[in-house]
PDB file of C-alpha atoms in Angstrom:
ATOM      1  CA  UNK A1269     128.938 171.801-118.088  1.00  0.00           C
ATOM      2  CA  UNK A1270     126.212 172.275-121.176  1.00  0.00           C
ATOM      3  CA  UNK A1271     122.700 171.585-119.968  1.00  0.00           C
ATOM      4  CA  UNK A1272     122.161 168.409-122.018  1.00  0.00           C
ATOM      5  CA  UNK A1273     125.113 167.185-119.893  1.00  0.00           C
ATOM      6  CA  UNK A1274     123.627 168.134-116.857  1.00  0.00           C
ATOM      7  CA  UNK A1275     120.353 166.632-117.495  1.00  0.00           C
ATOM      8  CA  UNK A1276     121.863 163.289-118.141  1.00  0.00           C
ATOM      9  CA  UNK A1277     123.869 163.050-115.274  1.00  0.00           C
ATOM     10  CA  UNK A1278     120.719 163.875-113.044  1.00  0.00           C
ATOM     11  CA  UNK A1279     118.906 161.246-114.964  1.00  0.00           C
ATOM     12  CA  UNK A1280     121.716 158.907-113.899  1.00  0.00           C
ATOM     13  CA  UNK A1281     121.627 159.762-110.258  1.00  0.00           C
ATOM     14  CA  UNK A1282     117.757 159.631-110.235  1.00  0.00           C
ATOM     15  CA  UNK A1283     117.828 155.752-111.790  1.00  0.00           C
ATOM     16  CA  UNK A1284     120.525 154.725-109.558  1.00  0.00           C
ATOM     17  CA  UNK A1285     118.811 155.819-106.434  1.00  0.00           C
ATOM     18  CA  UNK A1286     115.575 154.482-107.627  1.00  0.00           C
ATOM     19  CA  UNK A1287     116.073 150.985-107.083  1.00  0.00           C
ATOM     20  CA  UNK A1288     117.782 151.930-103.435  1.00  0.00           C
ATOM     21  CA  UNK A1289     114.614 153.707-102.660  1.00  0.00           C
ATOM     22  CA  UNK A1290     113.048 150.851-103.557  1.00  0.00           C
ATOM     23  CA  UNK A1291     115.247 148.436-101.566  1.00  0.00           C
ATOM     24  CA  UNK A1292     114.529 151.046 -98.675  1.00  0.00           C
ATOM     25  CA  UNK A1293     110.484 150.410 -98.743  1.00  0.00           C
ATOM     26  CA  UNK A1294     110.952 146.790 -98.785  1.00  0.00           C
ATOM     27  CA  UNK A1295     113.158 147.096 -96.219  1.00  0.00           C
ATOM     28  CA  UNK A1296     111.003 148.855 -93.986  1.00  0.00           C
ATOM     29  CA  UNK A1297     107.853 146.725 -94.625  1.00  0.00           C
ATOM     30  CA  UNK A1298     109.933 143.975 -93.798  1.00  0.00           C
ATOM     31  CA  UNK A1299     111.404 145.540 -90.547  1.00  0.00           C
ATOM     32  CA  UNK A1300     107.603 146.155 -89.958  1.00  0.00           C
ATOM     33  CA  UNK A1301     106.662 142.349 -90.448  1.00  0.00           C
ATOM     34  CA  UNK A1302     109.596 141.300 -88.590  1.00  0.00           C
ATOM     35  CA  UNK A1303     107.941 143.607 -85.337  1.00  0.00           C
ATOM     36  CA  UNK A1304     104.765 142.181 -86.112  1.00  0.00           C
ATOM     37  CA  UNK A1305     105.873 138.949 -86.419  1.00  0.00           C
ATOM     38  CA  UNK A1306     107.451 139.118 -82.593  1.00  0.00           C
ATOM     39  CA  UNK A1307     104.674 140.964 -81.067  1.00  0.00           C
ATOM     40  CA  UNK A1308     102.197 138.183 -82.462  1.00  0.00           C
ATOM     41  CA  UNK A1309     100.857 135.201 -80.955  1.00  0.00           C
ATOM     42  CA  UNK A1310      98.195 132.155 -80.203  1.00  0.00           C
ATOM     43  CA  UNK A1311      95.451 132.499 -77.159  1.00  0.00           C
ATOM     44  CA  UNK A1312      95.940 129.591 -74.489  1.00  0.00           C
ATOM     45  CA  UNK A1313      92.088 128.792 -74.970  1.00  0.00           C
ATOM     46  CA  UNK A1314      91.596 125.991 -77.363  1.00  0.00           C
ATOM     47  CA  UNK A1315      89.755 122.996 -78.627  1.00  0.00           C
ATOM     48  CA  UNK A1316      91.521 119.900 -79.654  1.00  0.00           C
ATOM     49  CA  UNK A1317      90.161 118.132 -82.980  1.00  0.00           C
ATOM     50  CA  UNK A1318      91.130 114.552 -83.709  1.00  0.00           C
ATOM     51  CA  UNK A1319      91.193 113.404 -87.262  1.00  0.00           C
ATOM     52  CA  UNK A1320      91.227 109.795 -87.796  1.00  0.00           C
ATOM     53  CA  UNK A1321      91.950 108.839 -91.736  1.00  0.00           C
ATOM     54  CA  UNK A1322      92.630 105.869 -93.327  1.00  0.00           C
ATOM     55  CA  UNK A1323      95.292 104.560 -95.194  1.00  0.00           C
ATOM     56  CA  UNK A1324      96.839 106.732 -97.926  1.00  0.00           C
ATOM     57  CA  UNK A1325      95.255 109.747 -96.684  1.00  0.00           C
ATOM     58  CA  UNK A1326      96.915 112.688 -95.707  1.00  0.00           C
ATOM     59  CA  UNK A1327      94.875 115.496 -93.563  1.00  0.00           C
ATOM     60  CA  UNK A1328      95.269 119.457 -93.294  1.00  0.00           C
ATOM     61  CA  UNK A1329      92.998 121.456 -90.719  1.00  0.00           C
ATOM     62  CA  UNK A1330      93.193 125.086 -91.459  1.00  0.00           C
ATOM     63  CA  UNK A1331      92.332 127.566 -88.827  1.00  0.00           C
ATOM     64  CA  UNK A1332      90.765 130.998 -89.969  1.00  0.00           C
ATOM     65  CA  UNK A1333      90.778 134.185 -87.849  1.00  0.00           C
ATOM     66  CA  UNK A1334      88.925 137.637 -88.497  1.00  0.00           C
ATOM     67  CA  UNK A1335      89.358 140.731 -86.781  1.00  0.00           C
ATOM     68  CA  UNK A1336      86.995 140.847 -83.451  1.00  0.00           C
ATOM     69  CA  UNK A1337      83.689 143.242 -83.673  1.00  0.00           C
ATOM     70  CA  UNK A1338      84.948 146.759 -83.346  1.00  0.00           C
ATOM     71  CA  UNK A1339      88.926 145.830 -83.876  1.00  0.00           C
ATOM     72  CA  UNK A1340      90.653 148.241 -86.400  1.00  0.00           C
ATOM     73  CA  UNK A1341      93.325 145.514 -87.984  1.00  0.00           C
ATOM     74  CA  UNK A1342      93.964 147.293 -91.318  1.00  0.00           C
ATOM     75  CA  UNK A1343      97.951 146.647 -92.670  1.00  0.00           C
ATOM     76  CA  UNK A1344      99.609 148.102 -95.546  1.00  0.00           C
ATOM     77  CA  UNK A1345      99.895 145.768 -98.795  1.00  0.00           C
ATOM     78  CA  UNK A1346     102.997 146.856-100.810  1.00  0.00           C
ATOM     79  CA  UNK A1347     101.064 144.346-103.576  1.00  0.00           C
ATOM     80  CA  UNK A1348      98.157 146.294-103.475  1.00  0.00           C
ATOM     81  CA  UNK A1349      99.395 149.857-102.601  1.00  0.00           C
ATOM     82  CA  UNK A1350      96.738 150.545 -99.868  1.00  0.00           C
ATOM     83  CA  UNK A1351      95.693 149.223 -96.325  1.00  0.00           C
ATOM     84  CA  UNK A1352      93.859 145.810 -96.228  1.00  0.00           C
ATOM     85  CA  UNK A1353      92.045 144.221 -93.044  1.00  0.00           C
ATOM     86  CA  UNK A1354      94.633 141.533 -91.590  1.00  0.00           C
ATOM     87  CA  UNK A1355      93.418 137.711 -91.679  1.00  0.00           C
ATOM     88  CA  UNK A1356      95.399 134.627 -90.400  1.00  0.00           C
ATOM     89  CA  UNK A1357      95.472 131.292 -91.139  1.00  0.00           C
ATOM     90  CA  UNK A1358      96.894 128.284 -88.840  1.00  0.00           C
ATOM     91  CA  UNK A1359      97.616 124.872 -90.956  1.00  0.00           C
ATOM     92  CA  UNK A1360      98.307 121.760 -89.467  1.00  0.00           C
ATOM     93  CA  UNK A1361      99.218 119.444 -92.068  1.00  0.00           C
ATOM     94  CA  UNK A1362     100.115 115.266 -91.983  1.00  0.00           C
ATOM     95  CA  UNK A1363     101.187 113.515 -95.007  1.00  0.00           C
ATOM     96  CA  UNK A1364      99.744 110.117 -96.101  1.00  0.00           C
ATOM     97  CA  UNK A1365     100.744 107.296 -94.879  1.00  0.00           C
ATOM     98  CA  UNK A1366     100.202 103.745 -95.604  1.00  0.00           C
ATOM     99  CA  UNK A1367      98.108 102.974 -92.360  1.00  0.00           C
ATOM    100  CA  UNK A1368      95.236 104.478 -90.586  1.00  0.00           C
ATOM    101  CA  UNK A1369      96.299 107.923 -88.894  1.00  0.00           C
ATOM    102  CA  UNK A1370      94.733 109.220 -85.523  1.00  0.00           C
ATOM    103  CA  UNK A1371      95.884 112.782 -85.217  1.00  0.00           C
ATOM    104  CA  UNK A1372      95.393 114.991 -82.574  1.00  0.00           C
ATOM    105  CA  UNK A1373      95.439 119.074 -83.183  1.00  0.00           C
ATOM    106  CA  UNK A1374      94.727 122.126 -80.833  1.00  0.00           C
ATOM    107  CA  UNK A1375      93.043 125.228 -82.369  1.00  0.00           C
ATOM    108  CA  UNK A1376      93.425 128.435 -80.643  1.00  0.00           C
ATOM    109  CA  UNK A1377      90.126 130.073 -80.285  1.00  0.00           C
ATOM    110  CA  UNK A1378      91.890 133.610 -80.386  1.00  0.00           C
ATOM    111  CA  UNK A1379      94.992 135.097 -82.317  1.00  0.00           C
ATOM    112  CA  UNK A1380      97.161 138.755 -81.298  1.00  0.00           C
ATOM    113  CA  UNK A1381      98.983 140.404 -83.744  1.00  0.00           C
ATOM    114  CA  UNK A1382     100.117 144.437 -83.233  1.00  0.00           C
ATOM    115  CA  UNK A1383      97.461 145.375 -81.301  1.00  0.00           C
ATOM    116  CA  UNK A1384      94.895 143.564 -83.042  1.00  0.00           C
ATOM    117  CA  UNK A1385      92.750 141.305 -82.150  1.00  0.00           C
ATOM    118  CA  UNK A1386      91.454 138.477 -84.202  1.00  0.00           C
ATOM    119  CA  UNK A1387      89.160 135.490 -83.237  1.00  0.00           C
ATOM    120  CA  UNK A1388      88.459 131.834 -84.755  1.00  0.00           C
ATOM    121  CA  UNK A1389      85.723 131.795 -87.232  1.00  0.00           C
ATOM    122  CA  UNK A1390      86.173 128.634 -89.214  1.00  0.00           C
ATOM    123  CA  UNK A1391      88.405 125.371 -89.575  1.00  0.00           C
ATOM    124  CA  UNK A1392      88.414 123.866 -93.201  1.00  0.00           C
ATOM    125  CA  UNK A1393      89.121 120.261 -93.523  1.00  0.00           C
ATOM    126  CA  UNK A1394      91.542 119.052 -96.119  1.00  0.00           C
ATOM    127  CA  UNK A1395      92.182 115.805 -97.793  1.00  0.00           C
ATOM    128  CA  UNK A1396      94.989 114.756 -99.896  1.00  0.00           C
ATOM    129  CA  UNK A1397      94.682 110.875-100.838  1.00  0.00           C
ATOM    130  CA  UNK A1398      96.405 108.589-103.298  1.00  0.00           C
ATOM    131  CA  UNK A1399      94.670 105.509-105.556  1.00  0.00           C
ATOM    132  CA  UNK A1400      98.021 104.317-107.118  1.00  0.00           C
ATOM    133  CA  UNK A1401     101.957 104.592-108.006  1.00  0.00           C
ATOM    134  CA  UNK A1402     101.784 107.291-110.567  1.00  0.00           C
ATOM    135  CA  UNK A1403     102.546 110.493-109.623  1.00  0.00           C
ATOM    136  CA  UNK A1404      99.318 111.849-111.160  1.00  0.00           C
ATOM    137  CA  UNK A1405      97.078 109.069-108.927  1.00  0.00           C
ATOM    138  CA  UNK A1406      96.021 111.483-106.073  1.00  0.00           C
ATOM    139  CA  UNK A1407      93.465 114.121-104.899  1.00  0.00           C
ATOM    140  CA  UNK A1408      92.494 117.244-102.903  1.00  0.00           C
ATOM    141  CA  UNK A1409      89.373 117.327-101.543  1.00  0.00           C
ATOM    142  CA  UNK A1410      87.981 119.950 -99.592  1.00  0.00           C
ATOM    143  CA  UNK A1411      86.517 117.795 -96.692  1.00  0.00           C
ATOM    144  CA  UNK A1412      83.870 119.939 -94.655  1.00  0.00           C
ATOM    145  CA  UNK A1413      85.401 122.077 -91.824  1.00  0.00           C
ATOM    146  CA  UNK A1414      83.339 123.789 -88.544  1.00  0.00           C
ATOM    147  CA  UNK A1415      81.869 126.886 -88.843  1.00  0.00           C
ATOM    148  CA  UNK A1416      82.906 129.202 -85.063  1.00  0.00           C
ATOM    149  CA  UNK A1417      79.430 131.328 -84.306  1.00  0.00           C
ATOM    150  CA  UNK A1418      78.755 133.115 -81.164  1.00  0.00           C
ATOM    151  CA  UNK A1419      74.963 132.149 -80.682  1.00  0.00           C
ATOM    152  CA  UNK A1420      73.227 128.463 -80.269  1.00  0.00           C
ATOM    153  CA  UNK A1421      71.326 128.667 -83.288  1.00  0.00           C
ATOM    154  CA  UNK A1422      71.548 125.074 -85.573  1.00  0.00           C
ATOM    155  CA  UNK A1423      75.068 124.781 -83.758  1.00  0.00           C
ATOM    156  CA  UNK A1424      76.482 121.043 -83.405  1.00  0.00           C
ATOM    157  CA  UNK A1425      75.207 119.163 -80.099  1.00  0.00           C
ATOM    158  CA  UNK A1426      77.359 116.217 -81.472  1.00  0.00           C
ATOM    159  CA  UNK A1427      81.321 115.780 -80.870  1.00  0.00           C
ATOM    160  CA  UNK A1428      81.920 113.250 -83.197  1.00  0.00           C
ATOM    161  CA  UNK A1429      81.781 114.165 -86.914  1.00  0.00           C
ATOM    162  CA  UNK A1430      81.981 111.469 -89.902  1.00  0.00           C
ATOM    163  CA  UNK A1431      82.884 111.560 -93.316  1.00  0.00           C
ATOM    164  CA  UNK A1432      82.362 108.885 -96.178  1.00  0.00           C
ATOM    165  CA  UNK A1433      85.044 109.277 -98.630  1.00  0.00           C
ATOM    166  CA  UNK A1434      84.489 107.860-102.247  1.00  0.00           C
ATOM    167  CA  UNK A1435      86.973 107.954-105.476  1.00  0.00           C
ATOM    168  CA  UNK A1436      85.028 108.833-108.416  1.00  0.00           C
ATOM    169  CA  UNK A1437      86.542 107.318-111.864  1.00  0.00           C
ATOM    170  CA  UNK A1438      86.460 108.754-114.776  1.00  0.00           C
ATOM    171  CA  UNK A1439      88.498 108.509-118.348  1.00  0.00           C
ATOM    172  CA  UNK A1440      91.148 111.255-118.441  1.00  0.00           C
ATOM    173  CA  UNK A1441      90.758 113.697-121.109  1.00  0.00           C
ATOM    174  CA  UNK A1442      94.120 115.445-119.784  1.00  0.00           C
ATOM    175  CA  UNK A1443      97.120 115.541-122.182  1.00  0.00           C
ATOM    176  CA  UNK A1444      99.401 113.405-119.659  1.00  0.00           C
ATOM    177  CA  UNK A1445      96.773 110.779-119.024  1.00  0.00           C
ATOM    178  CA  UNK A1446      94.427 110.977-122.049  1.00  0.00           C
ATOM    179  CA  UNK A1447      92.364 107.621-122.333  1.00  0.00           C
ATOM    180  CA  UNK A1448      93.328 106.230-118.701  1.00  0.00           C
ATOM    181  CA  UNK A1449      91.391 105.813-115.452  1.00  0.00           C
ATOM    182  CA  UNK A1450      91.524 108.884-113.190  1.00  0.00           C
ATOM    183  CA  UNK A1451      89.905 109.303-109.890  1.00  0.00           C
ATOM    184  CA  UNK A1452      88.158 111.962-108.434  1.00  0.00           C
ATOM    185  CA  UNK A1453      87.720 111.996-104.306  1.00  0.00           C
ATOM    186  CA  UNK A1454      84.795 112.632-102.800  1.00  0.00           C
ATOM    187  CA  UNK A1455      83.969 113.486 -99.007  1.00  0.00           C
ATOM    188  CA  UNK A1456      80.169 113.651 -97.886  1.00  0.00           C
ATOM    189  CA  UNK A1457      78.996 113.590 -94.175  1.00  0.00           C
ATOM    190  CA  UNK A1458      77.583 110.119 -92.876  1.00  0.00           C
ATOM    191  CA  UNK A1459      75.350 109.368 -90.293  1.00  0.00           C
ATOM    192  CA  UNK A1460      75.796 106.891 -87.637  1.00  0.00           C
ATOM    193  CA  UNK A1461      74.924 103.727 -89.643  1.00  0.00           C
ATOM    194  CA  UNK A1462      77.813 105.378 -92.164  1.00  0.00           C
ATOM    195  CA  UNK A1463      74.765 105.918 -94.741  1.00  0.00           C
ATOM    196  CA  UNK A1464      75.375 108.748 -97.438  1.00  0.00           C
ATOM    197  CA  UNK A1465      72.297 110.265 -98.896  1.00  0.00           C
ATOM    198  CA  UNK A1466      71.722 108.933-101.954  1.00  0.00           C
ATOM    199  CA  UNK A1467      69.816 112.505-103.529  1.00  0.00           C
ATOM    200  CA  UNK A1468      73.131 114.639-104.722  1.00  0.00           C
ATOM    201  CA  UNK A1469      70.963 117.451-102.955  1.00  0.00           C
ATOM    202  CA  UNK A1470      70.653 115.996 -99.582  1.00  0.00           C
ATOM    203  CA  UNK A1471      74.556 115.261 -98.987  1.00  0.00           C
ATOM    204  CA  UNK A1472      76.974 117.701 -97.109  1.00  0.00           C
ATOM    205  CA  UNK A1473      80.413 117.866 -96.169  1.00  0.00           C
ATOM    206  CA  UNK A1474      81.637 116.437 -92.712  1.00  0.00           C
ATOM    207  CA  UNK A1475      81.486 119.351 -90.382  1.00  0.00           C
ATOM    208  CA  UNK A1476      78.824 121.628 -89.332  1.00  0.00           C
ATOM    209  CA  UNK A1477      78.354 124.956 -86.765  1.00  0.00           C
ATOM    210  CA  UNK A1478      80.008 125.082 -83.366  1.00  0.00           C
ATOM    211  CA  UNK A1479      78.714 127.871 -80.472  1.00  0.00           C
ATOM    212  CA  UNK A1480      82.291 129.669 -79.612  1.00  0.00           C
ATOM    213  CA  UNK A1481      81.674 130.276 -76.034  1.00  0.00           C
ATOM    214  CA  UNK A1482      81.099 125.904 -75.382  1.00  0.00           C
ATOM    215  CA  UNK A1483      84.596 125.191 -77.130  1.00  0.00           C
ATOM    216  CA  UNK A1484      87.306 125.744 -74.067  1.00  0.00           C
ATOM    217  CA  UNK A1485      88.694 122.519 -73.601  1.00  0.00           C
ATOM    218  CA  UNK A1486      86.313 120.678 -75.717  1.00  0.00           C
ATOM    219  CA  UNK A1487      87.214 117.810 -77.930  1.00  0.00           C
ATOM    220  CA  UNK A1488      85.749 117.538 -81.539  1.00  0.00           C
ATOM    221  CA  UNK A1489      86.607 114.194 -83.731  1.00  0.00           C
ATOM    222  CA  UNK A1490      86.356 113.631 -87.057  1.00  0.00           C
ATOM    223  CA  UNK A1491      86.316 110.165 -88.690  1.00  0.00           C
ATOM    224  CA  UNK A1492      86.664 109.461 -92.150  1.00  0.00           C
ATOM    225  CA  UNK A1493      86.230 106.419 -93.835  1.00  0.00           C
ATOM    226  CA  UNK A1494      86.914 105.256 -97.516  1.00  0.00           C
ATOM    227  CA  UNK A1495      83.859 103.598 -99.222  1.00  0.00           C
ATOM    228  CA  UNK A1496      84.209  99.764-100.549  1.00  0.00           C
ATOM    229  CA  UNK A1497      82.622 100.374-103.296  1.00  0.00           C
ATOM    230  CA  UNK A1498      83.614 103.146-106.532  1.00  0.00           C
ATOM    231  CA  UNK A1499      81.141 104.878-108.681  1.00  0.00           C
ATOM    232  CA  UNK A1500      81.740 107.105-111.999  1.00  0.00           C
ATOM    233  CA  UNK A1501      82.123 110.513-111.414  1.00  0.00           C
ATOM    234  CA  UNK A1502      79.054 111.831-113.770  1.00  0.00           C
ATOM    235  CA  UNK A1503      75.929 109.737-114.071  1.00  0.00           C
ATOM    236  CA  UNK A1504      75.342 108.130-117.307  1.00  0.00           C
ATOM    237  CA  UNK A1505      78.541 107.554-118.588  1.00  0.00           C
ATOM    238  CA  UNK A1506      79.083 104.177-117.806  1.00  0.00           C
ATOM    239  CA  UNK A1507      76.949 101.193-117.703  1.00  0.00           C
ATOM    240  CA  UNK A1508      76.995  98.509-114.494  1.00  0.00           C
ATOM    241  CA  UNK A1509      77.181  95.020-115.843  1.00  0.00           C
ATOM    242  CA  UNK A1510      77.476  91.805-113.902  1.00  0.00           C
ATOM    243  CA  UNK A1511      81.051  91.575-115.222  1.00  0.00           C
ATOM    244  CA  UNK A1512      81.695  95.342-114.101  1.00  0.00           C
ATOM    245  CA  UNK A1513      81.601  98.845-115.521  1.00  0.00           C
ATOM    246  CA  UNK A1514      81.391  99.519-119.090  1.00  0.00           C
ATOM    247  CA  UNK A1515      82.264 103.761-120.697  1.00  0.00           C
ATOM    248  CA  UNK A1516      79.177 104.478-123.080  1.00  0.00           C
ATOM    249  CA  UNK A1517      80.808 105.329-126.342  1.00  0.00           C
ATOM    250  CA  UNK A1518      78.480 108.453-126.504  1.00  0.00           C
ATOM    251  CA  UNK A1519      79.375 110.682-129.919  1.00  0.00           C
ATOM    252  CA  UNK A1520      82.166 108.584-130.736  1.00  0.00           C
ATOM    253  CA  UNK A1521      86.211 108.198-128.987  1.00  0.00           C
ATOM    254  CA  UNK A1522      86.411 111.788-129.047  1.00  0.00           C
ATOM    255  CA  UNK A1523      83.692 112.563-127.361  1.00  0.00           C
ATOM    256  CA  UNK A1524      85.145 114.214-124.291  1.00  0.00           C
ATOM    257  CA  UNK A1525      81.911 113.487-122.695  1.00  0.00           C
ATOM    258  CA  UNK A1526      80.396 109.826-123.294  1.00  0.00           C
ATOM    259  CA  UNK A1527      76.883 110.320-122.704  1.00  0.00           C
ATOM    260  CA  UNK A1528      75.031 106.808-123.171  1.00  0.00           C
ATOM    261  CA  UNK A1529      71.729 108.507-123.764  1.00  0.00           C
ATOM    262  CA  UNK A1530      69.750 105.342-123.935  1.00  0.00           C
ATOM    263  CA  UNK A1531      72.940 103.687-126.040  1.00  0.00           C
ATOM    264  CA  UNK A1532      74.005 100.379-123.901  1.00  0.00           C
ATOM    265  CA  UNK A1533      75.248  98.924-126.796  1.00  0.00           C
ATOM    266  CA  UNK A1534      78.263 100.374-128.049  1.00  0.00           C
ATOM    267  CA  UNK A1535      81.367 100.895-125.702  1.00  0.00           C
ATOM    268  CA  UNK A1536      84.736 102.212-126.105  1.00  0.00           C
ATOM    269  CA  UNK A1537      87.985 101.193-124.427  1.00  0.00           C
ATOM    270  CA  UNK A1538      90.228 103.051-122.075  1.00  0.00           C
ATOM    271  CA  UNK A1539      94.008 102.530-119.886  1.00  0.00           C
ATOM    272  CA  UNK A1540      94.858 101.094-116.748  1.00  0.00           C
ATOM    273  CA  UNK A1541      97.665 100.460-115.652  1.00  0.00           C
ATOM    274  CA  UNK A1542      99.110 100.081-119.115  1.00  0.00           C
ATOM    275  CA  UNK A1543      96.703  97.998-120.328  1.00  0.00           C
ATOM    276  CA  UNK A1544      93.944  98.410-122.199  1.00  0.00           C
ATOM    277  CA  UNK A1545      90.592  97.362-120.769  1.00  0.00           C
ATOM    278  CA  UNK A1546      86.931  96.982-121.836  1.00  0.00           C
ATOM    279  CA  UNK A1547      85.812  96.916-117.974  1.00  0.00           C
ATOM    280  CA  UNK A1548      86.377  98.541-114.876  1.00  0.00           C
ATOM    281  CA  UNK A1549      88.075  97.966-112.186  1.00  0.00           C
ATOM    282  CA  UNK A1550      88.718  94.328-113.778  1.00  0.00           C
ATOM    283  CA  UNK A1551      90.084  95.265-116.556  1.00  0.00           C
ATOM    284  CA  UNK A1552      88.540  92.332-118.930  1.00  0.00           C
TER     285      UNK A1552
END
């Protein structure tokens, strides 16, 4: 056999294995998941939150763990082609529905996984609403969430949280909706007279900072509420009327921003609902 021969037919062994070596790490880390996956599992210490949402609403609580103080929790990532440190995440998601929802979730204030370790730092609060029949007429907003710290300092004293959700309208500048109402959701924390801040600076999300060692059978609800009333989603773009809201014509139609700038003369159109409309949300 000549040596040109030769070479090739090593090349053709070497790229035929290749792939099976390949195959053969994947393999592995996935044998090494599957272990981890087995030897893994929730702490029996919890706290139980209870969302209640209202109609059209759906709600996702997401539980985040870290690695404790002092816990070694790195694991190889065949994306990255080193060692990362390990994080979970426990969702807990409920679809809208078409009536108020009262749900009731337990979060694990600890999480095990090969040897390490991990405890609850934070639960995010989702929101996933819908305005109308169009596939396009929803929103995600990210809601607030509790904050898991393991001194008293500025934690919550209260167990009830609540949130005063708003839509936001706006005319679309997207290529599927260009020139149509679109809504923007937005979640602020509300105090017990359900009164939202009206300085942009001054509002927060629902939520706020929990001590860890006080949460063992505790009970945390969260209320959320949808506001009567709309409001655009970027000052001085529209003007209120007594017949309703008007869009400032700004630059001109094109102008993908609408300023009114002192202008509450000239107006431009827009779509809802397949109509076209001077005035929102009567559509005159």
């Amino acid at each position: 056999m000549n040596n040109t021969l030769f070479s090739r037919s090593v090349k053709s062994i070497f790229f035929l294995a290749f792939p099976l070596m390949g195959a053969c790490s994947w393999a592995g880390q996935m044998a090494k998941d599957s272990v981890d996956g087995v030897a893994s599992k929730y702490g029996s210490e919890h706290f139980t939150l209870i969302a209640i949402i209202p109609p059209n609403f759906g709600f996702t609580s997401k539980a985040q763990y870290s690695p404790k103080d002092g816990e070694s929790c790195q694991v190889y990532s065949p994306g990255l082609g080193g060692s990362v440190t390990r994080q979970q995440q426990k969702s807990n998601k409920t679809p809208a529905k078409s009536t108020e929802q009262t749900i009731s979730t337990e979060i694990p204030l600890e999480y095990q996984i090969a040897g390490c370790s991990m405890a609850l730092t934070r639960v995010d609060y989702e929101v996933n609403a819908t305005y109308g029949t169009d596939a396009w007429d929803h929103d995600l907003e990210h809601a607030g969430g509790l904050a898991i710290v393991d001194n008293e300092l500025n934690t919550v004293e209260s167990s009830e949280q609540r949130g005063l959700c708003t839509w936001l309208f706006q005319i679309s500048t997207a290529k599927a909706k260009k020139g149509e109402i679109e809504k923007i959701l937005s979640c602020n924390s509300a105090d017990e007279n359900w009164q939202v801040p009206e300085s942009k600076p001054a509002r927060r999300k629902p939520g706020g900072v929990a001590e860890r060692s006080k949460l063992p059978g505790r009970t945390i609800k969260l209320i959320l509420r949808q506001a009567t009333t709309e409001r655009p989603s970027i000052d001085d773009t529209w003007q209120k009327l007594p017949e309703g809201w008007k869009p400032c014509l700004g630059r001109g139609v094109d102008d993908p921003y609408g300023f009114c700038r002192g202008n509450t003369k000239d107006f431009r159109t827009f779509k809802l609902n397949g109509r076209e409309c001077t005035v929102y949300p009567n559509c005159n």
